[in-house]
CSV table of C-alpha atoms in Angstrom, one decimal:
chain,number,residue,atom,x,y,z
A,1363,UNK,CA,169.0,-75.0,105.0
A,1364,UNK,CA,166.2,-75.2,108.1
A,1365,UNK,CA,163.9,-73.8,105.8
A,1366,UNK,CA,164.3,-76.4,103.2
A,1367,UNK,CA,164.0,-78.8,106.0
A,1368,UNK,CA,160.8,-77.1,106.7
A,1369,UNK,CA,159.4,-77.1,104.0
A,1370,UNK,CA,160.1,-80.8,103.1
A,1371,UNK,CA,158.5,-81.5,106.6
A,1372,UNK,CA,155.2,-79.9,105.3
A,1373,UNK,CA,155.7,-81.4,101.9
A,1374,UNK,CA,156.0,-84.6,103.6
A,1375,UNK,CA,153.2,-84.2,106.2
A,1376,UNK,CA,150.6,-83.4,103.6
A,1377,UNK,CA,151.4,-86.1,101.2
A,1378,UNK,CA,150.9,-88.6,104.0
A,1379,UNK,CA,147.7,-86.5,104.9
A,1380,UNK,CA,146.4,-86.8,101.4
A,1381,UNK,CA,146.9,-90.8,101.1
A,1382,UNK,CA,145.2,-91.0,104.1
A,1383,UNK,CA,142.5,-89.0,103.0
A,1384,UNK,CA,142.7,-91.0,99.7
A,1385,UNK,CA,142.4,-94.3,101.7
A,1386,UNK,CA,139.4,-93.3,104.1
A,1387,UNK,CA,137.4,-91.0,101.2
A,1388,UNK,CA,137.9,-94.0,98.2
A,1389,UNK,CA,137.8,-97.3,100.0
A,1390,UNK,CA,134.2,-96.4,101.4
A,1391,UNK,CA,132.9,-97.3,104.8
A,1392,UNK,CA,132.5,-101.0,105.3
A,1393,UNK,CA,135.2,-102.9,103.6
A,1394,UNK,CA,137.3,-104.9,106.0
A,1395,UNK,CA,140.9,-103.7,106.5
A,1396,UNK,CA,143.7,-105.0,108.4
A,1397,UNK,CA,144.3,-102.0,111.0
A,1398,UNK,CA,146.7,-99.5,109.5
A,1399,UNK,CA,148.5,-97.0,112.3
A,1400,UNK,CA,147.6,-93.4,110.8
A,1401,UNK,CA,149.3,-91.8,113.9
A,1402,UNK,CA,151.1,-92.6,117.8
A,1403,UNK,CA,151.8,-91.2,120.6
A,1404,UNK,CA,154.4,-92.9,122.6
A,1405,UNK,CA,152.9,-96.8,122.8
A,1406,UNK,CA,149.3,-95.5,121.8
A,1407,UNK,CA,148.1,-96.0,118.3
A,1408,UNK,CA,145.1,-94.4,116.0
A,1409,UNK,CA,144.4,-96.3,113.8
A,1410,UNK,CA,142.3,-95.9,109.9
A,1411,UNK,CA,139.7,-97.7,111.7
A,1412,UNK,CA,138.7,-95.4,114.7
A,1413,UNK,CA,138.7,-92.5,111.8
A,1414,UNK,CA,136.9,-94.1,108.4
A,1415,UNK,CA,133.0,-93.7,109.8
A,1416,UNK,CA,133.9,-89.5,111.2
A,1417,UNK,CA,133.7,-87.8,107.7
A,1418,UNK,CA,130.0,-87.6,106.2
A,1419,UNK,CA,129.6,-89.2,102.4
A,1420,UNK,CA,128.8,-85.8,101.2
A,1421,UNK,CA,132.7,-84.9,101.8
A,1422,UNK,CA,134.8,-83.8,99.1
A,1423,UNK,CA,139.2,-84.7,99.3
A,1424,UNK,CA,139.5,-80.8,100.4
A,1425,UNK,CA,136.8,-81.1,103.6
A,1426,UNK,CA,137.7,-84.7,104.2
A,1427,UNK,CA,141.2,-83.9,104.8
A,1428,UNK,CA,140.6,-80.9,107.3
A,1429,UNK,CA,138.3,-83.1,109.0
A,1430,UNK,CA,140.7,-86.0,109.4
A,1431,UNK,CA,143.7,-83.2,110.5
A,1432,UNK,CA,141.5,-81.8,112.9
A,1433,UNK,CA,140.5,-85.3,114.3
A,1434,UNK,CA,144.3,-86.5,114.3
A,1435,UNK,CA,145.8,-83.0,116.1
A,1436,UNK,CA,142.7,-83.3,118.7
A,1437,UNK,CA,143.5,-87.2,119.6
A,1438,UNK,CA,147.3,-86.5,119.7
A,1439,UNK,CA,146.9,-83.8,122.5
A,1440,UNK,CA,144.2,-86.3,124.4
A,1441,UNK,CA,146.7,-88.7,124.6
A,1442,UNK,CA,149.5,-86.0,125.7
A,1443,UNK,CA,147.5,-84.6,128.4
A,1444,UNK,CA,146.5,-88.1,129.7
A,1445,UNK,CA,149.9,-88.7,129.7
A,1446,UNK,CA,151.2,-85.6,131.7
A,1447,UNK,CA,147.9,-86.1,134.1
A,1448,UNK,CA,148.8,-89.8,135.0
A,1449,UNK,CA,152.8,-88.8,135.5
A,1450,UNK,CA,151.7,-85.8,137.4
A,1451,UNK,CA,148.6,-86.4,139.7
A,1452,UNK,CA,149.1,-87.8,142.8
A,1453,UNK,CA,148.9,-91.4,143.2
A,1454,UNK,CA,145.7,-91.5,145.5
A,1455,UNK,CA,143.7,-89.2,143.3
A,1456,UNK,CA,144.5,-91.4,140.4
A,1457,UNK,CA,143.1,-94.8,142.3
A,1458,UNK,CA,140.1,-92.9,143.1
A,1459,UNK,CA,139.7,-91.6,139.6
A,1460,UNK,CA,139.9,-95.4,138.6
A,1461,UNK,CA,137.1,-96.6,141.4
A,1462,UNK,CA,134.9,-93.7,140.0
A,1463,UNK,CA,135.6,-95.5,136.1
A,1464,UNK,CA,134.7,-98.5,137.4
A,1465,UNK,CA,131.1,-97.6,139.2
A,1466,UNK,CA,130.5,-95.9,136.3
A,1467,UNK,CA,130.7,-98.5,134.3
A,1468,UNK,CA,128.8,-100.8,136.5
A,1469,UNK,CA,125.8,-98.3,137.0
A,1470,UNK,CA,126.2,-97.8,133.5
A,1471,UNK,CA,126.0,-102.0,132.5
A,1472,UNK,CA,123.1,-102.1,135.4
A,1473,UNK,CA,120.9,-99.1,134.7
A,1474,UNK,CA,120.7,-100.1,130.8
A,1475,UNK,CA,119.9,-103.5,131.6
A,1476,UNK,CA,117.2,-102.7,134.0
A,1477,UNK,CA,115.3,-100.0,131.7
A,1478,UNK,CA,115.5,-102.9,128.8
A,1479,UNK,CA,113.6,-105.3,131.5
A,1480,UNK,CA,111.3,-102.5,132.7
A,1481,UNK,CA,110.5,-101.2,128.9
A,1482,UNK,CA,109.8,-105.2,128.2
A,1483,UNK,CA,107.4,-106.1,130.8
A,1484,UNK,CA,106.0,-102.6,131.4
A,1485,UNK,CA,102.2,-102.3,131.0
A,1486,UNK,CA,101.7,-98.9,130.2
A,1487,UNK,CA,98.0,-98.5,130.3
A,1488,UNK,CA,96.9,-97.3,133.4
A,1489,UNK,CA,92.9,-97.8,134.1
A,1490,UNK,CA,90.8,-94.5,134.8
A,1491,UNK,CA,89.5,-96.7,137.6
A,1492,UNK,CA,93.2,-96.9,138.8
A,1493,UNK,CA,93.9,-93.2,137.9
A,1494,UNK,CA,90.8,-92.8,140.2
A,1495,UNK,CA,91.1,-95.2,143.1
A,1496,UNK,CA,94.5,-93.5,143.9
A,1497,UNK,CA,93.3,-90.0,143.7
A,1498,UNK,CA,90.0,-90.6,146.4
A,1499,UNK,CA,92.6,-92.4,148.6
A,1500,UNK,CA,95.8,-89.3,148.2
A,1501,UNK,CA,93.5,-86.2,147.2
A,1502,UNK,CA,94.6,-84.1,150.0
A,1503,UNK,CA,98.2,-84.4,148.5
A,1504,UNK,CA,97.0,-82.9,145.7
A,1505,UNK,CA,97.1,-78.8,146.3
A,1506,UNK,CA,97.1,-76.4,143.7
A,1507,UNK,CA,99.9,-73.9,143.7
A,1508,UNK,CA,98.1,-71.9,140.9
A,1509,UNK,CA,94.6,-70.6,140.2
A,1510,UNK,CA,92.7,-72.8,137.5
A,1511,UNK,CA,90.2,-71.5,135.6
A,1512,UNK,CA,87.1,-73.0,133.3
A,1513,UNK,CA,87.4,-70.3,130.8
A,1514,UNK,CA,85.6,-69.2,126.9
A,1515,UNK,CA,86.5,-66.5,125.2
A,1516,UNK,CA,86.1,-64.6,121.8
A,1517,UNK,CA,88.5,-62.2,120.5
A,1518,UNK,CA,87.4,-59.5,118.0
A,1519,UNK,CA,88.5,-56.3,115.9
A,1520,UNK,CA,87.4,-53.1,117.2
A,1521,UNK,CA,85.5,-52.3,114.4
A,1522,UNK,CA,83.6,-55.7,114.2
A,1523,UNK,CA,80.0,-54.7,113.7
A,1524,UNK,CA,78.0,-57.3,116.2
A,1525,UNK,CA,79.6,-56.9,119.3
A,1526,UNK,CA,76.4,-56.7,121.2
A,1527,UNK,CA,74.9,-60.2,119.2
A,1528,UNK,CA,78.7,-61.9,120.3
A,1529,UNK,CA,78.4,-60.9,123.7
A,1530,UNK,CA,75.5,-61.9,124.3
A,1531,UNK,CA,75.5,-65.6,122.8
A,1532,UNK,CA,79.0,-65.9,125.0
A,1533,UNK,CA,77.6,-65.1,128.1
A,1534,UNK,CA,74.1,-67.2,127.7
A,1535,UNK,CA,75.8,-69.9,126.1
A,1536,UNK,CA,73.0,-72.6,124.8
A,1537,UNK,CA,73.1,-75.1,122.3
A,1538,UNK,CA,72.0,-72.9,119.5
A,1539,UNK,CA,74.8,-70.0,120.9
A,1540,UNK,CA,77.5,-72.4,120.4
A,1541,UNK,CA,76.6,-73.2,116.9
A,1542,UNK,CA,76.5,-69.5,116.2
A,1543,UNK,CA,79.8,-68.6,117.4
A,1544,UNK,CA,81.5,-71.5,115.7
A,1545,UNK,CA,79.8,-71.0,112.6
A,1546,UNK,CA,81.1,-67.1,112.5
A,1547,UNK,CA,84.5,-68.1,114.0
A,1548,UNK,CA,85.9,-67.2,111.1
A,1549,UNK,CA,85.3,-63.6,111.7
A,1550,UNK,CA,87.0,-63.8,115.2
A,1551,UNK,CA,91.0,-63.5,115.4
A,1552,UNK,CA,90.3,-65.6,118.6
A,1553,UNK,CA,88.2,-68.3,119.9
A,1554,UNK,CA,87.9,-71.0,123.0
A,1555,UNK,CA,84.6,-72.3,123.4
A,1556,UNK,CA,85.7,-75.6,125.3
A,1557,UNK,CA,85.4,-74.2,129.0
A,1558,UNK,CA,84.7,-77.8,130.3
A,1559,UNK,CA,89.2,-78.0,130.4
A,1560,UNK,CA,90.6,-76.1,133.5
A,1561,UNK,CA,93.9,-73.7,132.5
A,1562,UNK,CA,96.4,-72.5,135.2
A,1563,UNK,CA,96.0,-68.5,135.6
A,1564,UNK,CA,99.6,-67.5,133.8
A,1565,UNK,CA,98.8,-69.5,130.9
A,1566,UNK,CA,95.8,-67.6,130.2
A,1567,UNK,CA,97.7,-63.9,131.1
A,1568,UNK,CA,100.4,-65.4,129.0
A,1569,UNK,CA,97.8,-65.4,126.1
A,1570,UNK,CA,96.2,-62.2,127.1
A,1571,UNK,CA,98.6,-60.0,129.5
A,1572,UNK,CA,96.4,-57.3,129.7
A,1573,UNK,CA,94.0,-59.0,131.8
A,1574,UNK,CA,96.6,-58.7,134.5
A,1575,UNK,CA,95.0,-55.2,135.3
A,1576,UNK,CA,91.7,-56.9,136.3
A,1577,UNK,CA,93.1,-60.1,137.6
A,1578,UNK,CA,90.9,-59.7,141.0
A,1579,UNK,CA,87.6,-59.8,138.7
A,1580,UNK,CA,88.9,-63.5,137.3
A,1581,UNK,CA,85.7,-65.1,139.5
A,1582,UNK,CA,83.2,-67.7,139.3
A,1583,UNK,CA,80.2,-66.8,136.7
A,1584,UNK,CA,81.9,-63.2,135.8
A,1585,UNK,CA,82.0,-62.2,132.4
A,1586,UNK,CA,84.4,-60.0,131.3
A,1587,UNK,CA,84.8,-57.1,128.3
A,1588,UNK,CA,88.4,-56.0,127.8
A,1589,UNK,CA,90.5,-54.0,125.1
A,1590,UNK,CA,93.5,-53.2,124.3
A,1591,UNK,CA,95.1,-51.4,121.2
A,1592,UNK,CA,94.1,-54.2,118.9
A,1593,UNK,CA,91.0,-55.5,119.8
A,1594,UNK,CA,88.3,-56.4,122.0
A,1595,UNK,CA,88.3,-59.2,123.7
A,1596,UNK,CA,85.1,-60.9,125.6
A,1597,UNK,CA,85.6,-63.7,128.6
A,1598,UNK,CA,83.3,-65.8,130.5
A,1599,UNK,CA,84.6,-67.7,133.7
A,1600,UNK,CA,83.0,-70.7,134.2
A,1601,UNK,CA,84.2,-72.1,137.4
A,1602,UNK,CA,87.6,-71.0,139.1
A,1603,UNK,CA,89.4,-73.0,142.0
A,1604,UNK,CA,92.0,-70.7,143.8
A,1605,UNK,CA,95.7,-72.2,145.1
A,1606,UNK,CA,95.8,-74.5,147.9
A,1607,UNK,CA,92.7,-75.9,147.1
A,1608,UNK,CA,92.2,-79.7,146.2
A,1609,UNK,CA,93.4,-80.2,142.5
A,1610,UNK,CA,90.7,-81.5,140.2
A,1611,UNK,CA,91.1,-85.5,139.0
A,1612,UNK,CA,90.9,-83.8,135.5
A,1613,UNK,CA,94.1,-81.7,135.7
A,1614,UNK,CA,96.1,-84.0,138.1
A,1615,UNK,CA,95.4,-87.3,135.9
A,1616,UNK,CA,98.7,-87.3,134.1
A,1617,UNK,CA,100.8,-87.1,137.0
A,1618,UNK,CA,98.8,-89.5,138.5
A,1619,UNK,CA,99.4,-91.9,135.7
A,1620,UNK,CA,103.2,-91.3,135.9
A,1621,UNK,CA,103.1,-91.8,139.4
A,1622,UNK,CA,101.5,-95.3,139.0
A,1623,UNK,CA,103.7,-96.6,136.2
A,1624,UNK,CA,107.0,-95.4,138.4
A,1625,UNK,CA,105.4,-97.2,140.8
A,1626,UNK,CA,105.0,-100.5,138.8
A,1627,UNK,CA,108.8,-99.8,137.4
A,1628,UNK,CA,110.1,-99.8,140.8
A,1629,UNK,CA,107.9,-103.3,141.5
A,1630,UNK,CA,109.7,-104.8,138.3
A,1631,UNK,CA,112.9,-104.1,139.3
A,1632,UNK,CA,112.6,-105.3,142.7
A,1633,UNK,CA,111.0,-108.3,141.6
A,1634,UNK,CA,114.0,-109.0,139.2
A,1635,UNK,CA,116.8,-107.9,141.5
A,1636,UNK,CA,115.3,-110.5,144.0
A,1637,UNK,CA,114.9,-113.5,141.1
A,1638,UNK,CA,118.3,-112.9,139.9
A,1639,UNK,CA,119.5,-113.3,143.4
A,1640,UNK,CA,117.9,-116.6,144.4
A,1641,UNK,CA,118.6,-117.7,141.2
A,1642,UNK,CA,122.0,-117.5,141.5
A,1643,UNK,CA,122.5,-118.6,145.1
A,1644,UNK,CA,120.1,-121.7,143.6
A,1645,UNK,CA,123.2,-122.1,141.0
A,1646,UNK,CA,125.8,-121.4,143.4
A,1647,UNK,CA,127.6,-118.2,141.5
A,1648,UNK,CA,127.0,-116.1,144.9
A,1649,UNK,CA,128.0,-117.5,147.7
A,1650,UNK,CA,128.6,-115.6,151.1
A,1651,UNK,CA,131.8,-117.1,153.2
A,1652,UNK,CA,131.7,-117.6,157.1
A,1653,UNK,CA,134.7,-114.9,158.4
């Protein structure tokens, strides 16, 4: 007799599963329905409108129903364990729970509203002749905690049969050099010619860890002729500056430019914290009372 009882429970359970399934997967997703309870837990309600926009319109009746089962068993045991948590927490824990809801909330309210104001007044172009005024007058704030290096370099196959010509046109470098080596950079499995950009020292082992073995002959105007099991690889330094030494305007100008708009962010949002202030003691909605 349970088991028949059982199994009519089930029987029961998944028809109403399936017309609920029918109901979100037919109706589509924006008609306007009364709200329908789908399932409740003590005075707590779900209802066919928190659940019609969670299945995708790719869905079929089979995945739309273990989707909307999941969904219902996973809300059911939110709203059990909230339940047990508010009967069984302390009092005082609860109230502080509530005052952290509540800043949250207002951060939350403030935080978006001042990022919308700051993303519509922001100028976001920053003058090189800003960028630069700020770096003469803060320069020495500006250390380098890694070696940069002005760097060109070719990589080649061992057997590559002008080595000598390559080598040479790297190191000397003219006008007529650089045409050469671009023109053949086909034939190179490598190739930097702009040394005019500076690169921090682990970017350029990261490219080519061998070179960690001759690290100490990274040096101003040294040209360098390494191989490994590949290849052989030729690099020129062009200038190096070494760590704690001033950091170029060149390499520091983006976080100079991010330092200045935070800066002008920070002036916005003073500037409307203290109009929206006077504006509302102008209007009388803040008023401060004599104790």
């Amino acid at each position: 007799m349970e088991k028949v009882k059982s199994q009519s429970f089930i029987r029961f359970h998944l028809v109403v599963l399936n017309i609920i399934v029918l109901l979100v997967w037919s109706c589509g997703f924006n008609k306007e329905q009364n709200k329908t309870p789908i399932a409740s837990v003590s005075d707590k309600y779900l209802y066919y409108e928190d659940i019609k926009d969670i299945l995708p319109k790719s869905a079929d009746k089979t995945d739309s129903a273990a989707i909307i089962n999941t969904y219902i068993n996973r809300w059911a045991l939110e709203q059990l364990l909230l339940g047990q948590a508010k009967l069984n927490l302390p009092i005082d824990t609860q109230e502080d729970f509530q005052k952290m809801v509540k800043e949250y909330e207002r951060n939350l309210y403030t935080e978006a509203y001042k990022n919308n104001f700051v993303a519509k007044q922001l100028d976001s172009t920053v003058s090189d002749t800003a960028i630069q005024s700020y770096y003469e007058k803060n320069k020495e704030n500006f250390h380098l905690n890694n070696q940069l290096l002005k760097v060109r370099y070719v990589a080649l196959n061992k057997e590559y049969s002008d080595l000598d010509e390559v080598k040479e046109r790297l190191n000397r470098f003219d006008e007529e050099d650089k045409e050469e080596l671009t023109r053949k950079s086909y034939q190179f499995r490598q190739i930097n010619l702009n040394d005019s950009v500076w690169i921090r020292r682990d970017v350029l082992l990261a490219d080519f860890p061998f070179i960690k073995e001759s690290v100490e002959e990274l040096k101003k105007d040294r040209f360098l002729e390494l191989q490994d099991s590949i290849g052989v690889y030729l690099l020129k330094v062009e200038d190096v500056l070494e760590r704690n030494d001033v950091a170029p305007l060149a390499f520091i100008k983006p976080t100079i430019r991010q330092i200045l708009l935070n800066a002008q962010k920070l002036e916005l949002i003073k500037k409307l914290e203290k109009d929206i202030t006077e504006d509302a003691i102008k209007n009388k909605k803040f008023q401060i009372y004599a104790p």
